[in-house]
CSV table of C-alpha atoms in Angstrom, one decimal:
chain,number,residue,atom,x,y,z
A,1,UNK,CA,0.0,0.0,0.0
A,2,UNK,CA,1.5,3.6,-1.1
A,3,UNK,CA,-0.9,5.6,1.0
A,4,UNK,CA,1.3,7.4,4.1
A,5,UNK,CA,-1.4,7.6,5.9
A,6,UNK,CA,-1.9,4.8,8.9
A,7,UNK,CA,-5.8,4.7,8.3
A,8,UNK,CA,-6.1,1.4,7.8
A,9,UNK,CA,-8.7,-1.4,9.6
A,10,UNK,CA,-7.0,-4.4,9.5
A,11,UNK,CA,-8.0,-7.7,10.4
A,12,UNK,CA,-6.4,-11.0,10.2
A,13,UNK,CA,-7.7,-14.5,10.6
A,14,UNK,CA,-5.7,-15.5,13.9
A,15,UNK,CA,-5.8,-19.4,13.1
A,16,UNK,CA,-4.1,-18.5,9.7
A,17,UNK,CA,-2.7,-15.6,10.2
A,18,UNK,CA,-3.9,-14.5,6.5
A,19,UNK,CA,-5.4,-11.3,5.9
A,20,UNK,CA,-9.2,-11.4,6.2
A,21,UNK,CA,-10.3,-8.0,5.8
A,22,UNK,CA,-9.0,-4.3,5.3
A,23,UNK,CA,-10.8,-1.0,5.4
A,24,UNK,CA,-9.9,2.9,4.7
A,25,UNK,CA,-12.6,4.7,6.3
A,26,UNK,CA,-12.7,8.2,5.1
A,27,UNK,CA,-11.3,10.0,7.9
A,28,UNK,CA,-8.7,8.8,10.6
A,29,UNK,CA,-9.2,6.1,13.3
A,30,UNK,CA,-8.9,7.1,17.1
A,31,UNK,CA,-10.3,3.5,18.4
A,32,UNK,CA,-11.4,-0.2,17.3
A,33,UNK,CA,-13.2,-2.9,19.2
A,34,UNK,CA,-13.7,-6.0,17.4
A,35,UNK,CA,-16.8,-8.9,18.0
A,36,UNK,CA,-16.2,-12.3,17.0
A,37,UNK,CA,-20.6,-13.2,18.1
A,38,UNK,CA,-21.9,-10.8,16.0
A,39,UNK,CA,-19.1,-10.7,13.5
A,40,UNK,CA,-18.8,-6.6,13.7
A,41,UNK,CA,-16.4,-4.0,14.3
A,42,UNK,CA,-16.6,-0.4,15.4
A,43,UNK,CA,-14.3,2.1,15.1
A,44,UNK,CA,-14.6,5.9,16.4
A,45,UNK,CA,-13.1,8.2,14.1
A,46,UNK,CA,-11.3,11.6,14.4
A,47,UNK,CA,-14.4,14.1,12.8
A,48,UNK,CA,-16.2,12.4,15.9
A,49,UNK,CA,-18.2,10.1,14.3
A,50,UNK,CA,-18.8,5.7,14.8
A,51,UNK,CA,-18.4,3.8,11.8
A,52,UNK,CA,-20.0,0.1,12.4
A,53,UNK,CA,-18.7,-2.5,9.8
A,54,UNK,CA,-19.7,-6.1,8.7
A,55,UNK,CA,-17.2,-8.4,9.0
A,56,UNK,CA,-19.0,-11.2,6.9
A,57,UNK,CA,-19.7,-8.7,3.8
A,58,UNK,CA,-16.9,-5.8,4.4
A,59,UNK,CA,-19.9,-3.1,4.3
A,60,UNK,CA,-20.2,0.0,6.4
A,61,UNK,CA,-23.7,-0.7,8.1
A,62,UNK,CA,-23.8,2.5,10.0
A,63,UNK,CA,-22.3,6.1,10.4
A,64,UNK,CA,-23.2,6.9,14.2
A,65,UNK,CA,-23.1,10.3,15.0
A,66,UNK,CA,-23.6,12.3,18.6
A,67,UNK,CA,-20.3,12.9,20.2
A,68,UNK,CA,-18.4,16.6,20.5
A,69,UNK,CA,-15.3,15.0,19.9
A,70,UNK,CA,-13.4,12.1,18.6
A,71,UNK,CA,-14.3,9.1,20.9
A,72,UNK,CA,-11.2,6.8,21.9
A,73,UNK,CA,-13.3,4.5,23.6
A,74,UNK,CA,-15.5,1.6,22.8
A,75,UNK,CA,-16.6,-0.9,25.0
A,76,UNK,CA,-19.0,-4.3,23.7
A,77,UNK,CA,-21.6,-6.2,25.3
A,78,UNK,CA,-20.4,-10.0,25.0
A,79,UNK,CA,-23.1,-11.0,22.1
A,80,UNK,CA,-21.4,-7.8,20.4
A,81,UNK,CA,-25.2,-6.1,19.6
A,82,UNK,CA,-24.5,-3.2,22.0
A,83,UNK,CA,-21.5,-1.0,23.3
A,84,UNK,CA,-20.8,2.4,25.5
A,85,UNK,CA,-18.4,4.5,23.3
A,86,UNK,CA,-16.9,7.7,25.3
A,87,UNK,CA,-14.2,10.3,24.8
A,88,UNK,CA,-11.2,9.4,28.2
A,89,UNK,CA,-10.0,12.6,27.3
A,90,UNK,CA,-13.0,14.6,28.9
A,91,UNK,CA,-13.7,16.9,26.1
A,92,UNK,CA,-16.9,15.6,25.9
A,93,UNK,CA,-17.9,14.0,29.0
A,94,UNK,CA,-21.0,12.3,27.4
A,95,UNK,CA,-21.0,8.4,27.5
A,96,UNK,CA,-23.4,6.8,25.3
A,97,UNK,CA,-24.9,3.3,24.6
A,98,UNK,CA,-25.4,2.4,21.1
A,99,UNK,CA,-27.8,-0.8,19.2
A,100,UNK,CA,-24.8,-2.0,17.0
A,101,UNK,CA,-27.4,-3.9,14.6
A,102,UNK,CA,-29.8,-0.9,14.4
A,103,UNK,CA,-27.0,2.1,14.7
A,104,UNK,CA,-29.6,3.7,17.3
A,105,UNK,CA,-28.4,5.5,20.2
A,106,UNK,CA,-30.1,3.9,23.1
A,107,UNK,CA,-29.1,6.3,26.2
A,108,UNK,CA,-26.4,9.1,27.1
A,109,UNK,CA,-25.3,9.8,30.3
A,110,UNK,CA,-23.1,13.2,30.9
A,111,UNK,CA,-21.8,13.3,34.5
A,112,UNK,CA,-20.9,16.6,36.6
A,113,UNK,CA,-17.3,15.2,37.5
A,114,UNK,CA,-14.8,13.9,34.6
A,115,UNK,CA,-15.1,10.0,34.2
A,116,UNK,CA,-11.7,8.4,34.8
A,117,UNK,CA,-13.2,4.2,33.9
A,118,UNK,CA,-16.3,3.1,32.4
A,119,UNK,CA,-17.2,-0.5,31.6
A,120,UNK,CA,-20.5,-2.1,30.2
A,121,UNK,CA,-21.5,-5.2,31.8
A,122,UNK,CA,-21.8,-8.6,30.0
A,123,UNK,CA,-25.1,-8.4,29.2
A,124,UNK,CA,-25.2,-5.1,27.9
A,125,UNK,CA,-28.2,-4.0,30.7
A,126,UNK,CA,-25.6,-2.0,32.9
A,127,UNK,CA,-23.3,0.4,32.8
A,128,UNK,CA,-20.1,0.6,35.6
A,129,UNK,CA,-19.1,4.1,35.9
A,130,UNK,CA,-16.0,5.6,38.2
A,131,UNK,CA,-15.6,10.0,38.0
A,132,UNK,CA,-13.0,11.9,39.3
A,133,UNK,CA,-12.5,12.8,43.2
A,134,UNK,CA,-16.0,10.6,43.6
A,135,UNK,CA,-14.7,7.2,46.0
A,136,UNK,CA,-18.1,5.8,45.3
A,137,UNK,CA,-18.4,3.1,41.8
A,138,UNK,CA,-21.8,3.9,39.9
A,139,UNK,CA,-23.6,1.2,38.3
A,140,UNK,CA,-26.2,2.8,35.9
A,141,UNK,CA,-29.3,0.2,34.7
A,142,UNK,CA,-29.4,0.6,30.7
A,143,UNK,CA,-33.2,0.9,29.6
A,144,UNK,CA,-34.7,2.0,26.2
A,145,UNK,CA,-38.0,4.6,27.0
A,146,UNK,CA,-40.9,3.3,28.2
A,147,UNK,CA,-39.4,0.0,29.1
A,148,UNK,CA,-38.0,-1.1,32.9
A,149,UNK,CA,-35.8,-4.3,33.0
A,150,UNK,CA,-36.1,-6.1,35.9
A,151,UNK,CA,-33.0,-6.2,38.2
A,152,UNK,CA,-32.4,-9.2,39.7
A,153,UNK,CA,-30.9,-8.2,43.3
A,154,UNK,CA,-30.5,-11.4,44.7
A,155,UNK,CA,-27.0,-12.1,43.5
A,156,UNK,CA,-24.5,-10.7,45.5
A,157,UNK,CA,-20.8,-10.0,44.7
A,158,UNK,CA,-18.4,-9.9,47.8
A,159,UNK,CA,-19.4,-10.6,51.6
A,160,UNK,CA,-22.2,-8.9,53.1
A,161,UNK,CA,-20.4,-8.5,56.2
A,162,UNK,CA,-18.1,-6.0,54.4
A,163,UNK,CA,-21.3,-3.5,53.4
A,164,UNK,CA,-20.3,0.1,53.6
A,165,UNK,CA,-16.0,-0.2,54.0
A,166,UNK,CA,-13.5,1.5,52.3
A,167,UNK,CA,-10.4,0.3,51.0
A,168,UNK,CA,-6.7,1.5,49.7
A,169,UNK,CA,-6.5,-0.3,46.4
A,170,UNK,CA,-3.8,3.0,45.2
A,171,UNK,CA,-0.5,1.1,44.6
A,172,UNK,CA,0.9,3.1,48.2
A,173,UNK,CA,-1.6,1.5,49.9
């Protein structure tokens, strides 16, 4: 390839090792995330802008717009149908949840405080969100309008006996 520019999408077959498929999208990529379940990847771009691709057919199935600036972010649900895209360098604070099969934009979330890790959860149904000076870990519950997904609070994670302490995890500490 003569072109100088490093805007390639590449993706190789990792039981080959051969080339399986290559994109130029039109403007420069900031971000990829790559699902082998719903064969897509999703890369954020530099004029702001989501591009989702097929993997199977090579095509661009969606252009997803909404961000103030380039997103270098992109977090999947395991089945690969939905991520959370966001900008880590706090230009724009806005995370958002996006229907990779539809190209909708399900929810945003814009915090007061500069988010410093954000995760969605397996399923796609929450969000884990830690901001800046904040000790507390937020879990937001993903829902489309209208609709309430029942939370099933019986699992717990970690001891009860341990409700409400604090701890160092710093790397003094």
């Amino acid at each position: 390839v003569d072109d100088p520019s490093p805007n390639f999408i590449v993706v190789y077959d990792l039981q080959t090792g051969q080339l399986f498929k290559k994109w130029k999208p039109v403007t420069n990529t900031c971000c990829v995330s790559i699902s082998s379940e719903s064969m897509r990847v999703i890369n954020g771009c530099e004029d702001c802008s989501l591009m989702v691709w097929d993997l199977t057919t090579g095509a661009c199935s969606h252009i997803l717009r909404g961000h103030t600036h380039p997103v270098d972010t992109i977090f999947m649900d395991a089945a690969g149908k939905k991520f959370l895209s966001f900008d880590s360098t706090q230009q724009d604070r806005t995370v958002k949840l996006w229907d990779s099969v539809s190209g909708e934009c399900l929810s945003s979330f814009t915090p007061d405080r500069p988010i410093s890790s954000c995760q969605i959860s397996a399923d796609g149904r929450r969000a884990v969100i830690a901001l800046n000076g904040v000790e507390q870990i937020y879990t937001l519950q993903l829902q489309t309008e209208g609709k309430v997904d029942e939370v099933d609070n019986t699992q717990l994670y970690g001891s009860g006996e341990r409700l409400g302490e604090s701890y160092d995890v710093s790397k003094a500490g």
